[in-house]
XYZ file of C-alpha atoms in Angstrom:
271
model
C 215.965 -158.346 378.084
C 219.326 -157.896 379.663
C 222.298 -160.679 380.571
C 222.597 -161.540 383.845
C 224.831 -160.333 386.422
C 225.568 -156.740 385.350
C 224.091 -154.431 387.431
C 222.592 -151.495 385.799
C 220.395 -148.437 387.337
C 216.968 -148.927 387.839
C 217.142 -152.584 386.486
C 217.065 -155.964 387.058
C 220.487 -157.706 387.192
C 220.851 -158.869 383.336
C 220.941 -162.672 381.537
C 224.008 -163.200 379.806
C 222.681 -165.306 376.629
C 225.858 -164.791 374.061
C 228.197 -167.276 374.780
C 230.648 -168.846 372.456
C 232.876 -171.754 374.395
C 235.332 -173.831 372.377
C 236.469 -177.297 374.160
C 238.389 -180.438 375.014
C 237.854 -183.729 375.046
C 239.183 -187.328 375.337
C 239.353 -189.429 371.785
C 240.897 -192.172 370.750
C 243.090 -189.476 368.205
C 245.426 -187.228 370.116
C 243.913 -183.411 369.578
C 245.997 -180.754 367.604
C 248.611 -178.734 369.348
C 248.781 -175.752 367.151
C 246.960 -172.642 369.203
C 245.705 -171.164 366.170
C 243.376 -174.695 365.530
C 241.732 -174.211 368.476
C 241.189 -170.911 368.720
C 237.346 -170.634 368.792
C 236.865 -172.604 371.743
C 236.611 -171.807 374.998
C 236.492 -174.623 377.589
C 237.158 -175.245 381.664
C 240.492 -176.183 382.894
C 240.188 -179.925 383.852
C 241.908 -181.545 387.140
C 245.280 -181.441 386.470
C 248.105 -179.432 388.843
C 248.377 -176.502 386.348
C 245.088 -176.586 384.657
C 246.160 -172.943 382.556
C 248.923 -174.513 381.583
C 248.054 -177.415 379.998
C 245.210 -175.516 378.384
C 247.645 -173.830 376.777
C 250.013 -176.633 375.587
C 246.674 -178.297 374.246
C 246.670 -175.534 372.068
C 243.618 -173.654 373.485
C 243.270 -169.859 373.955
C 240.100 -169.478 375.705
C 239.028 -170.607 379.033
C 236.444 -170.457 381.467
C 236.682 -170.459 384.878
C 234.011 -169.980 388.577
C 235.569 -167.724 390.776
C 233.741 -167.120 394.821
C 234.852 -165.701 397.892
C 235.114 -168.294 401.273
C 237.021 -167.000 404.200
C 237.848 -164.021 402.634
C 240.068 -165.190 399.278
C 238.969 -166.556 396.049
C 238.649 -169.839 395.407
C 237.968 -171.408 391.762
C 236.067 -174.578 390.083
C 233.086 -175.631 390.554
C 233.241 -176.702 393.982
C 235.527 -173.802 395.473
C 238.948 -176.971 395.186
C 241.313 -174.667 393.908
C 243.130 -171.431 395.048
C 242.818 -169.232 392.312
C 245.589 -167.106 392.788
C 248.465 -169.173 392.933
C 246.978 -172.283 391.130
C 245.379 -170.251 388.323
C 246.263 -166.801 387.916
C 249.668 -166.509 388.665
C 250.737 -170.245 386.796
C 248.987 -168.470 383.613
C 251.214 -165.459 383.655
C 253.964 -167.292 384.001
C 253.373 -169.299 381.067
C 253.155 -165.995 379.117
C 256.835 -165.123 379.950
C 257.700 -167.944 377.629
C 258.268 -166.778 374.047
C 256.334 -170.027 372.652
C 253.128 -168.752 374.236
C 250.196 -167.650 372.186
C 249.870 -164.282 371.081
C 246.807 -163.785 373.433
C 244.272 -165.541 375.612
C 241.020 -164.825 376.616
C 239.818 -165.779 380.384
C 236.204 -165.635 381.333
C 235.336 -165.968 385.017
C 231.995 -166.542 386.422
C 231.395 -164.448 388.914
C 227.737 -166.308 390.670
C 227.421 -163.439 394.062
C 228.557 -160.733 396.057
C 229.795 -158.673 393.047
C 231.098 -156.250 394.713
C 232.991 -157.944 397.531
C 234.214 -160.715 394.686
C 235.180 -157.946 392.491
C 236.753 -155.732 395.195
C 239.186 -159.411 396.196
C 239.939 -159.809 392.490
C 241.660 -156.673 391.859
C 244.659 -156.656 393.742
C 245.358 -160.257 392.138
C 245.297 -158.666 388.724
C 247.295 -155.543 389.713
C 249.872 -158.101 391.003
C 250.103 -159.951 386.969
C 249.251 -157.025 385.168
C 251.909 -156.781 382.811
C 250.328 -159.849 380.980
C 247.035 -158.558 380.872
C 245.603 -155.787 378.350
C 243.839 -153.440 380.812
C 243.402 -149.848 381.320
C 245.554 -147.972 383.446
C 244.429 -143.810 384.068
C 242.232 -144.155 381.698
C 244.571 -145.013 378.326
C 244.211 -148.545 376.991
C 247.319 -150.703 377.093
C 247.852 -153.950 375.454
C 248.714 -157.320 376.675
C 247.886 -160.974 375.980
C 245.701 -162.322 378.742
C 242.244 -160.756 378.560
C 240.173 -161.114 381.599
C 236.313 -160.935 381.167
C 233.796 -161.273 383.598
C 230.168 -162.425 383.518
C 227.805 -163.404 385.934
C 227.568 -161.285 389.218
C 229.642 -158.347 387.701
C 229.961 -154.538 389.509
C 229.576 -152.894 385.943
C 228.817 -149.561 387.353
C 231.711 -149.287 389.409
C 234.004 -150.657 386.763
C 232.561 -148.341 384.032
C 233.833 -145.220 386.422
C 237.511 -146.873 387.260
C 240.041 -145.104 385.369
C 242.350 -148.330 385.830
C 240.936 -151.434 386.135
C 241.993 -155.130 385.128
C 238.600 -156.334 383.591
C 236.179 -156.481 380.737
C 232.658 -157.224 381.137
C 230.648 -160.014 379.144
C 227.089 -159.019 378.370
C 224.038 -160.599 376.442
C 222.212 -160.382 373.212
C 220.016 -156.855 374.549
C 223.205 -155.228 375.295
C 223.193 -155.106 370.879
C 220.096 -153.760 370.660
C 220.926 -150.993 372.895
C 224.154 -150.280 375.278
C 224.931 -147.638 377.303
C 228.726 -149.609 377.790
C 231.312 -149.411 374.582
C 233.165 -152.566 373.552
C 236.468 -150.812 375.673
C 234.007 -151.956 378.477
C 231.813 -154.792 376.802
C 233.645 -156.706 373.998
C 231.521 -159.837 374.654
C 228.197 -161.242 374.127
C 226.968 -164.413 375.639
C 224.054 -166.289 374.361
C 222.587 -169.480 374.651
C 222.249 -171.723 371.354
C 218.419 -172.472 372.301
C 217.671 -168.526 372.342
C 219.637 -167.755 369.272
C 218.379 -170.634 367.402
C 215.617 -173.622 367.109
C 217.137 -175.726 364.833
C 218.758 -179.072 366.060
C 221.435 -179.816 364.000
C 219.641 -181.842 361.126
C 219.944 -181.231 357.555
C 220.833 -177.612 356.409
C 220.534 -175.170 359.016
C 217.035 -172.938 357.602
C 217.239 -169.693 355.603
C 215.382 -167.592 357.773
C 217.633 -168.748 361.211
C 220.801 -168.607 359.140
C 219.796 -165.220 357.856
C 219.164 -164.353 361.952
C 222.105 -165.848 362.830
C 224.166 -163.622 360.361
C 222.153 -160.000 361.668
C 223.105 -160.943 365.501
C 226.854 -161.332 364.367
C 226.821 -158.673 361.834
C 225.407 -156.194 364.532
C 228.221 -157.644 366.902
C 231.197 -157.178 365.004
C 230.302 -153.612 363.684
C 230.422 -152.496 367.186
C 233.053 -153.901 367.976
C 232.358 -157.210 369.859
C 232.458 -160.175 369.939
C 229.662 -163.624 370.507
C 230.170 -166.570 372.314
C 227.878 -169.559 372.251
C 226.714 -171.992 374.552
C 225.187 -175.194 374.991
C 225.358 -175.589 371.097
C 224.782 -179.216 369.426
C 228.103 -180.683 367.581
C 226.261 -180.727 364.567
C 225.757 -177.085 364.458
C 228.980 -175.906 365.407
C 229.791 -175.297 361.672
C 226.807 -173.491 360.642
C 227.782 -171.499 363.552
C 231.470 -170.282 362.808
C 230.089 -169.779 359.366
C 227.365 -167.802 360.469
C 229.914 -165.783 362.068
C 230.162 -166.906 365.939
C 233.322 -166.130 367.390
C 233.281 -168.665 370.109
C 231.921 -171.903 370.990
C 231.339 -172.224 374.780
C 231.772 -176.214 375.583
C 233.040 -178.503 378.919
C 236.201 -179.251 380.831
C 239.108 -180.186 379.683
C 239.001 -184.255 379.288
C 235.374 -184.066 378.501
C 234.345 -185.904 375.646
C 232.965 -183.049 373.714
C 235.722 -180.581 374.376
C 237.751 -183.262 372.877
C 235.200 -183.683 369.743
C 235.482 -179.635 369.720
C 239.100 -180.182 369.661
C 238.892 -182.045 366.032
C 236.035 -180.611 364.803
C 238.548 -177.137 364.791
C 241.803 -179.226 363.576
C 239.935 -180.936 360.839
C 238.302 -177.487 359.826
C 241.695 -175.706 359.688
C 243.424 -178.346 357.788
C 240.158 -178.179 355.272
C-alpha cells in the first residue's frame, strides 16, 4: 500500500505510515537546551507568539506543522489561528541568521486538501526565505539548514518535474518496497508505531519484531532516507532509536509527553 497524500498515476492517493516525531512537554525538571539532545524528535509548535522560535531555544530541530488555504493565504495549526507566513515561516528564518542556531532543521507540514492550490500558495513563501532552506534551484541541489517536507495532500507529480522547487516529499513504508521517487525527492518515511509493530512496550521488545524493525530501517537508510514514527508508546521509544528510527513523531510543545520525550533524549545523551 501507498502513504497518503501523494498523488501518483493511476493510483489511489497514498497513506503515509513512517513517521518519526520527537517532542515537548511540561515536567517538574526543566528540559535540556542543547539542540543536539533533542534531535530525534519532532513535535508541534505550542501557543506561544513565536512558536519556531522557542522550538528552537528548547533545543528542538524538528517540527511539525498543518498548513490550509482560507480566503486565499495559508493559515497554520490546527484550527487555521495562525498566519503562517509571517508568524511561522518568516520568524524561523530569521532565527537562522543568528550564528547560535542549529546547524539544520527539519519542518514537516501537513498538507490535509487541495494539493495543488495549497502547494501552488506555498511556493512563493519559500522563494521569498530561500536562502535558509536546502532546495533545488535549475535542477542542481543547494544546501541550506531549514528542510521543508511535506506530507499529506502533496502535488508529487508536479514537484517531481520542477527543476526548482522549495520542497521534499514525505512518503510511507510501500514507497521502500518500491519507488519510482529518489530520496532528492523522498528522504522521508512515515509510519505508524501500530503498523510497524505489535508490541506494547512491556518487557524486551521480541526477536522477530526487533529483527523487522531493523530490515525496515536498514532498507531506509541504504537508500538514502530516512523513518519517522508516530503514535509510539514511551516505553518503546528506546527499542526504537536502537532499532534504528530516526525520528519520533510526538505532541505540542507543553504537552506532557513532548516534555517526557524531552528527557527521555537528555538522559539518553548524557548515558
Amino acid at each position: 500500500s501507498h502513504p497518503r497524500g501523494v498523488q501518483r498515476p493511476r493510483a489511489r492517493s497514498f497513506v503515509s505510515r513512517l513517521s518519526l516525531v520527537l517532542a515537548l512537554a511540561a515536567c517538574a525538571t526543566p528540559p535540556p537546551t542543547a539542540p543536539e539532545l533533542l534531535e530525534p524528535a519532532v513535535v508541534g509548535p505550542g501557543g506561544g507568539d513565536t512558536p519556531f522560535v522557542e522550538l528552537l531555544e528548547a533545543g528542538f530541530t524538528a517540527a511539525i506543522l498543518q498548513v490550509r488555504l482560507e480566503d486565499g493565504r495559508l493559515v497554520s495549526g490546527p484550527r487555521g489561528e495562525r498566519d503562517f507566513e509571517s508568524q511561522d515561516l518568516r520568524p524561523l528564518a530569521r532565527a537562522f541568521t543568528n550564528p547560535n542556531a542549529p546547524d539544520s532543521f527539519v519542518l514537516l507540514l501537513v498538507i490535509r486538501e487541495a494539493a495543488d492550490e495549497t502547494y501552488a500558495a506555498l511556493t512563493p513563501l519559500l522563494h521569498a526565505v530561500r536562502p535558509h532552506l536546502a532546495r533545488y534551484e535549475g535542477g542542481e541541489r543547494i544546501a541550506g539548514p531549514i528542510r521543508v517536507v511535506l506530507t499529506g495532500a502533496v502535488p508529487v507529480e508536479h514537484m517531481v518535474r520542477e527543476r526548482t522547487r522549495y520542497a521534499f516529499v514525505a512518503g510511507g513504508p510501500g514507497e521502500l518496497e518500491s519507488s519510482p521517487y529518489s530520496p532528492d525527492l523522498l528522504p522521508l518515511v512515515r509510519v505508524r508505531y501500530d503498523y510497524l509493530l505489535t508490541w506494547d512496550g512491556s518487557g524486551s521488545l521480541p526477536k522477530e519484531e526487533r529483527m523487522a524493525l531493523q530490515a525496515i530501517t536498514a532498507r531506509a537508510h541504504a537508500q538514502g532516507r530516512l523513518v519517522s514514527v508516530r503514535g509510539a508508546p514511551q516505553a518503546a521509544w528506546e527499542a526504537l532509536l536502537v532499532g534504528g528510527v530516526d525520528y519520533i513523531e510526538v505532541g505540542a510543545a507543553g504537552t506532557r509527553e513532548a516534555d517526557r520525550i524531552a528527557h527521555f533524549l537528555g538522559r539518553r545523551a548524557r548515558r
